[in-house]
Amino acid sequence: MAIRKITEYPDAVLAELGKPVETFDDDLKTLCEDMFATMYNAEGVGLAAPQIGLNLRLFVMDCDGIKLIAANPEIVESEGEQSGQEGCLSVGKVPAVVSRPLKAKLKAQNENGEWFEMEAEGYAARAFMHETDHCNGKLFIDHLPKMRRDMVVKRFQKEKRWK
Ligand code: NI
């Protein structure tokens, strides 16, 4: 198990459409273990493969009692609305309020390639959507109006300089 370096905005890989996971072998399981280790080390609740520099449709999460590996994730249903603070390990965890659906149904494959569906509400639904977005080259700041997006980016860059 190894902790990987987290890719940060504006790295190009974060804006790319991820490639499908096609091979469900031991290498994938090791990669997922590394992703969990990297996520826990950074005190995050979700981590997608582009965040460690891999252009792949894969994420791990451990959020609100839901711990899972999702390969080739899709949000197949969503409903309602919630507004809440969100942050991202690739944007220095600078928080911003993002509106998203309240409930979401995730369809994905586990580390063995078996398809599953899972429904969640609130914080966990937010994680499903945030991480699936990563696999589509989209960041949470892409949901913000330009001025608020610029504010998050500026704060992130400023904090980064002080580290
Ligand atoms: Ni993120």
PDB file of C-alpha atoms and ligand atoms in Angstrom:
ATOM      1  CA  MET A   1       0.000   0.000   0.000  1.00  0.00           C
ATOM      2  CA  ALA A   2       1.395   3.356  -0.989  1.00  0.00           C
ATOM      3  CA  ILE A   3       0.328   6.925  -0.563  1.00  0.00           C
ATOM      4  CA  ARG A   4       0.228   8.616  -3.951  1.00  0.00           C
ATOM      5  CA  LYS A   5       0.811  12.255  -4.743  1.00  0.00           C
ATOM      6  CA  ILE A   6      -2.432  14.193  -5.138  1.00  0.00           C
ATOM      7  CA  THR A   7      -2.851  15.981  -8.446  1.00  0.00           C
ATOM      8  CA  GLU A   8      -3.960  19.556  -8.035  1.00  0.00           C
ATOM      9  CA  TYR A   9      -5.877  22.092 -10.068  1.00  0.00           C
ATOM     10  CA  PRO A  10      -5.165  23.156 -12.829  1.00  0.00           C
ATOM     11  CA  ASP A  11      -3.461  19.893 -13.890  1.00  0.00           C
ATOM     12  CA  ALA A  12      -4.838  18.841 -17.296  1.00  0.00           C
ATOM     13  CA  VAL A  13      -5.724  15.284 -16.181  1.00  0.00           C
ATOM     14  CA  LEU A  14      -8.407  16.710 -13.876  1.00  0.00           C
ATOM     15  CA  ALA A  15     -10.240  18.111 -16.904  1.00  0.00           C
ATOM     16  CA  GLU A  16     -10.075  14.989 -19.078  1.00  0.00           C
ATOM     17  CA  LEU A  17     -12.853  12.537 -19.717  1.00  0.00           C
ATOM     18  CA  GLY A  18     -11.697   9.378 -17.920  1.00  0.00           C
ATOM     19  CA  LYS A  19     -11.036   6.160 -19.803  1.00  0.00           C
ATOM     20  CA  PRO A  20     -13.158   3.132 -18.857  1.00  0.00           C
ATOM     21  CA  VAL A  21     -11.751   0.551 -16.449  1.00  0.00           C
ATOM     22  CA  GLU A  22     -11.558  -2.647 -18.509  1.00  0.00           C
ATOM     23  CA  THR A  23      -9.304  -4.959 -16.511  1.00  0.00           C
ATOM     24  CA  PHE A  24     -10.363  -6.120 -13.063  1.00  0.00           C
ATOM     25  CA  ASP A  25      -7.195  -7.741 -11.816  1.00  0.00           C
ATOM     26  CA  ASP A  26      -4.815  -7.596  -8.839  1.00  0.00           C
ATOM     27  CA  ASP A  27      -3.261  -4.384 -10.147  1.00  0.00           C
ATOM     28  CA  LEU A  28      -6.654  -2.692  -9.924  1.00  0.00           C
ATOM     29  CA  LYS A  29      -7.108  -3.944  -6.341  1.00  0.00           C
ATOM     30  CA  THR A  30      -3.670  -2.585  -5.398  1.00  0.00           C
ATOM     31  CA  LEU A  31      -4.522   0.716  -7.050  1.00  0.00           C
ATOM     32  CA  CYS A  32      -7.743   0.914  -5.021  1.00  0.00           C
ATOM     33  CA  GLU A  33      -5.819   0.173  -1.797  1.00  0.00           C
ATOM     34  CA  ASP A  34      -3.416   2.986  -2.657  1.00  0.00           C
ATOM     35  CA  MET A  35      -6.328   5.292  -3.360  1.00  0.00           C
ATOM     36  CA  PHE A  36      -7.951   4.526   0.013  1.00  0.00           C
ATOM     37  CA  ALA A  37      -4.592   5.051   1.772  1.00  0.00           C
ATOM     38  CA  THR A  38      -4.069   8.346  -0.051  1.00  0.00           C
ATOM     39  CA  MET A  39      -7.609   9.492   0.728  1.00  0.00           C
ATOM     40  CA  TYR A  40      -7.392   8.640   4.457  1.00  0.00           C
ATOM     41  CA  ASN A  41      -3.934  10.213   4.700  1.00  0.00           C
ATOM     42  CA  ALA A  42      -5.347  13.456   3.286  1.00  0.00           C
ATOM     43  CA  GLU A  43      -8.434  13.165   5.535  1.00  0.00           C
ATOM     44  CA  GLY A  44     -10.753  13.107   2.546  1.00  0.00           C
ATOM     45  CA  VAL A  45     -14.036  11.226   2.112  1.00  0.00           C
ATOM     46  CA  GLY A  46     -13.589  10.428  -1.586  1.00  0.00           C
ATOM     47  CA  LEU A  47     -10.820  10.194  -4.164  1.00  0.00           C
ATOM     48  CA  ALA A  48     -10.990   9.662  -7.908  1.00  0.00           C
ATOM     49  CA  ALA A  49      -8.200   8.257 -10.110  1.00  0.00           C
ATOM     50  CA  PRO A  50      -7.565  11.561 -11.957  1.00  0.00           C
ATOM     51  CA  GLN A  51      -6.656  13.001  -8.546  1.00  0.00           C
ATOM     52  CA  ILE A  52      -3.575  10.781  -8.510  1.00  0.00           C
ATOM     53  CA  GLY A  53      -2.817  11.560 -12.137  1.00  0.00           C
ATOM     54  CA  LEU A  54      -4.575   8.613 -13.782  1.00  0.00           C
ATOM     55  CA  ASN A  55      -7.036   9.203 -16.576  1.00  0.00           C
ATOM     56  CA  LEU A  56      -9.388   6.455 -15.451  1.00  0.00           C
ATOM     57  CA  ARG A  57     -13.070   6.188 -14.523  1.00  0.00           C
ATOM     58  CA  LEU A  58     -12.554   5.002 -10.962  1.00  0.00           C
ATOM     59  CA  PHE A  59     -13.145   6.358  -7.479  1.00  0.00           C
ATOM     60  CA  VAL A  60     -13.128   5.247  -3.856  1.00  0.00           C
ATOM     61  CA  MET A  61     -15.113   6.764  -1.042  1.00  0.00           C
ATOM     62  CA  ASP A  62     -15.802   6.373   2.663  1.00  0.00           C
ATOM     63  CA  CYS A  63     -18.469   8.872   3.533  1.00  0.00           C
ATOM     64  CA  ASP A  64     -21.444   8.866   5.881  1.00  0.00           C
ATOM     65  CA  GLY A  65     -21.212   5.103   6.460  1.00  0.00           C
ATOM     66  CA  ILE A  66     -20.826   4.213   2.775  1.00  0.00           C
ATOM     67  CA  LYS A  67     -17.463   2.744   1.860  1.00  0.00           C
ATOM     68  CA  LEU A  68     -17.061   1.588  -1.718  1.00  0.00           C
ATOM     69  CA  ILE A  69     -15.024   1.253  -4.871  1.00  0.00           C
ATOM     70  CA  ALA A  70     -16.731   2.474  -8.041  1.00  0.00           C
ATOM     71  CA  ALA A  71     -15.367   1.707 -11.495  1.00  0.00           C
ATOM     72  CA  ASN A  72     -17.100   3.181 -14.539  1.00  0.00           C
ATOM     73  CA  PRO A  73     -19.528   5.129 -12.336  1.00  0.00           C
ATOM     74  CA  GLU A  74     -22.717   6.753 -13.571  1.00  0.00           C
ATOM     75  CA  ILE A  75     -25.426   8.688 -11.781  1.00  0.00           C
ATOM     76  CA  VAL A  76     -28.534   7.003 -13.153  1.00  0.00           C
ATOM     77  CA  GLU A  77     -31.170   8.843 -11.109  1.00  0.00           C
ATOM     78  CA  SER A  78     -31.296  11.944  -9.001  1.00  0.00           C
ATOM     79  CA  GLU A  79     -33.977  14.001  -7.338  1.00  0.00           C
ATOM     80  CA  GLY A  80     -34.590  16.926  -5.032  1.00  0.00           C
ATOM     81  CA  GLU A  81     -32.131  19.624  -4.155  1.00  0.00           C
ATOM     82  CA  GLN A  82     -29.560  20.307  -1.456  1.00  0.00           C
ATOM     83  CA  SER A  83     -27.188  23.127  -0.887  1.00  0.00           C
ATOM     84  CA  GLY A  84     -24.086  22.555   1.205  1.00  0.00           C
ATOM     85  CA  GLN A  85     -20.379  23.040   1.630  1.00  0.00           C
ATOM     86  CA  GLU A  86     -18.089  21.032  -0.540  1.00  0.00           C
ATOM     87  CA  GLY A  87     -14.347  20.872  -1.016  1.00  0.00           C
ATOM     88  CA  CYS A  88     -11.867  18.830  -2.989  1.00  0.00           C
ATOM     89  CA  LEU A  89      -8.416  17.447  -2.205  1.00  0.00           C
ATOM     90  CA  SER A  90      -7.291  18.694  -5.627  1.00  0.00           C
ATOM     91  CA  VAL A  91      -8.323  22.244  -4.777  1.00  0.00           C
ATOM     92  CA  GLY A  92      -6.747  22.359  -1.303  1.00  0.00           C
ATOM     93  CA  LYS A  93     -10.090  21.629   0.402  1.00  0.00           C
ATOM     94  CA  VAL A  94     -11.102  25.274  -0.012  1.00  0.00           C
ATOM     95  CA  PRO A  95     -14.829  25.099   0.718  1.00  0.00           C
ATOM     96  CA  ALA A  96     -17.675  26.496  -1.327  1.00  0.00           C
ATOM     97  CA  VAL A  97     -21.429  26.042  -1.194  1.00  0.00           C
ATOM     98  CA  VAL A  98     -22.636  23.914  -4.106  1.00  0.00           C
ATOM     99  CA  SER A  99     -26.222  23.079  -5.062  1.00  0.00           C
ATOM    100  CA  ARG A 100     -26.822  19.503  -6.082  1.00  0.00           C
ATOM    101  CA  PRO A 101     -29.682  16.988  -6.087  1.00  0.00           C
ATOM    102  CA  LEU A 102     -30.596  15.671  -2.615  1.00  0.00           C
ATOM    103  CA  LYS A 103     -30.694  12.018  -3.640  1.00  0.00           C
ATOM    104  CA  ALA A 104     -28.651  10.119  -6.191  1.00  0.00           C
ATOM    105  CA  LYS A 105     -28.486   6.573  -7.461  1.00  0.00           C
ATOM    106  CA  LEU A 106     -25.008   5.378  -8.423  1.00  0.00           C
ATOM    107  CA  LYS A 107     -24.421   2.576 -10.903  1.00  0.00           C
ATOM    108  CA  ALA A 108     -20.878   1.223 -11.054  1.00  0.00           C
ATOM    109  CA  GLN A 109     -18.688  -1.871 -11.013  1.00  0.00           C
ATOM    110  CA  ASN A 110     -16.841  -3.100  -7.945  1.00  0.00           C
ATOM    111  CA  GLU A 111     -13.193  -4.227  -7.923  1.00  0.00           C
ATOM    112  CA  ASN A 112     -14.263  -7.614  -9.360  1.00  0.00           C
ATOM    113  CA  GLY A 113     -16.144  -6.060 -12.256  1.00  0.00           C
ATOM    114  CA  GLU A 114     -19.602  -6.807 -10.812  1.00  0.00           C
ATOM    115  CA  TRP A 115     -22.201  -4.128 -11.462  1.00  0.00           C
ATOM    116  CA  PHE A 116     -24.138  -2.683  -8.542  1.00  0.00           C
ATOM    117  CA  GLU A 117     -26.513   0.163  -7.850  1.00  0.00           C
ATOM    118  CA  MET A 118     -26.682   2.171  -4.654  1.00  0.00           C
ATOM    119  CA  GLU A 119     -28.894   4.991  -3.524  1.00  0.00           C
ATOM    120  CA  ALA A 120     -27.849   7.702  -1.114  1.00  0.00           C
ATOM    121  CA  GLU A 121     -29.088  10.950   0.257  1.00  0.00           C
ATOM    122  CA  GLY A 122     -27.434  14.102   1.550  1.00  0.00           C
ATOM    123  CA  TYR A 123     -23.675  14.051   2.104  1.00  0.00           C
ATOM    124  CA  ALA A 124     -23.105  10.585   0.599  1.00  0.00           C
ATOM    125  CA  ALA A 125     -25.176  11.484  -2.488  1.00  0.00           C
ATOM    126  CA  ARG A 126     -23.026  14.585  -2.813  1.00  0.00           C
ATOM    127  CA  ALA A 127     -19.910  12.373  -2.721  1.00  0.00           C
ATOM    128  CA  PHE A 128     -21.357  10.055  -5.427  1.00  0.00           C
ATOM    129  CA  MET A 129     -21.874  13.075  -7.671  1.00  0.00           C
ATOM    130  CA  HIS A 130     -18.614  14.860  -6.830  1.00  0.00           C
ATOM    131  CA  GLU A 131     -16.530  11.731  -7.523  1.00  0.00           C
ATOM    132  CA  THR A 132     -18.455  10.736 -10.650  1.00  0.00           C
ATOM    133  CA  ASP A 133     -17.867  14.284 -11.914  1.00  0.00           C
ATOM    134  CA  HIS A 134     -14.104  13.725 -11.455  1.00  0.00           C
ATOM    135  CA  CYS A 135     -14.352  10.721 -13.789  1.00  0.00           C
ATOM    136  CA  ASN A 136     -15.951  13.033 -16.367  1.00  0.00           C
ATOM    137  CA  GLY A 137     -13.260  15.692 -16.057  1.00  0.00           C
ATOM    138  CA  LYS A 138     -15.399  17.977 -13.968  1.00  0.00           C
ATOM    139  CA  LEU A 139     -14.527  19.652 -10.647  1.00  0.00           C
ATOM    140  CA  PHE A 140     -16.917  20.987  -8.013  1.00  0.00           C
ATOM    141  CA  ILE A 141     -15.831  24.532  -8.880  1.00  0.00           C
ATOM    142  CA  ASP A 142     -17.257  23.973 -12.366  1.00  0.00           C
ATOM    143  CA  HIS A 143     -20.693  24.089 -10.698  1.00  0.00           C
ATOM    144  CA  LEU A 144     -20.046  27.588  -9.328  1.00  0.00           C
ATOM    145  CA  PRO A 145     -20.766  30.932 -10.946  1.00  0.00           C
ATOM    146  CA  LYS A 146     -17.570  32.433 -12.382  1.00  0.00           C
ATOM    147  CA  MET A 147     -16.961  34.960  -9.597  1.00  0.00           C
ATOM    148  CA  ARG A 148     -17.260  32.373  -6.830  1.00  0.00           C
ATOM    149  CA  ARG A 149     -15.170  29.920  -8.806  1.00  0.00           C
ATOM    150  CA  ASP A 150     -12.414  32.531  -9.208  1.00  0.00           C
ATOM    151  CA  MET A 151     -12.528  33.227  -5.460  1.00  0.00           C
ATOM    152  CA  VAL A 152     -12.006  29.541  -4.608  1.00  0.00           C
ATOM    153  CA  VAL A 153      -9.118  29.253  -7.079  1.00  0.00           C
ATOM    154  CA  LYS A 154      -7.457  32.427  -5.768  1.00  0.00           C
ATOM    155  CA  ARG A 155      -7.707  31.260  -2.163  1.00  0.00           C
ATOM    156  CA  PHE A 156      -6.320  27.841  -3.097  1.00  0.00           C
ATOM    157  CA  GLN A 157      -3.352  29.396  -4.939  1.00  0.00           C
ATOM    158  CA  LYS A 158      -2.666  31.782  -2.083  1.00  0.00           C
ATOM    159  CA  GLU A 159      -2.726  29.026   0.567  1.00  0.00           C
ATOM    160  CA  LYS A 160      -0.505  26.876  -1.619  1.00  0.00           C
ATOM    161  CA  ARG A 161       2.150  29.597  -1.754  1.00  0.00           C
ATOM    162  CA  TRP A 162       2.282  29.701   2.041  1.00  0.00           C
ATOM    163  CA  LYS A 163       2.809  25.969   2.415  1.00  0.00           C
TER     164      LYS A 163
HETATM  165 NI    NI B   1     -12.744  16.173  -5.509  1.00  0.00          NI
END
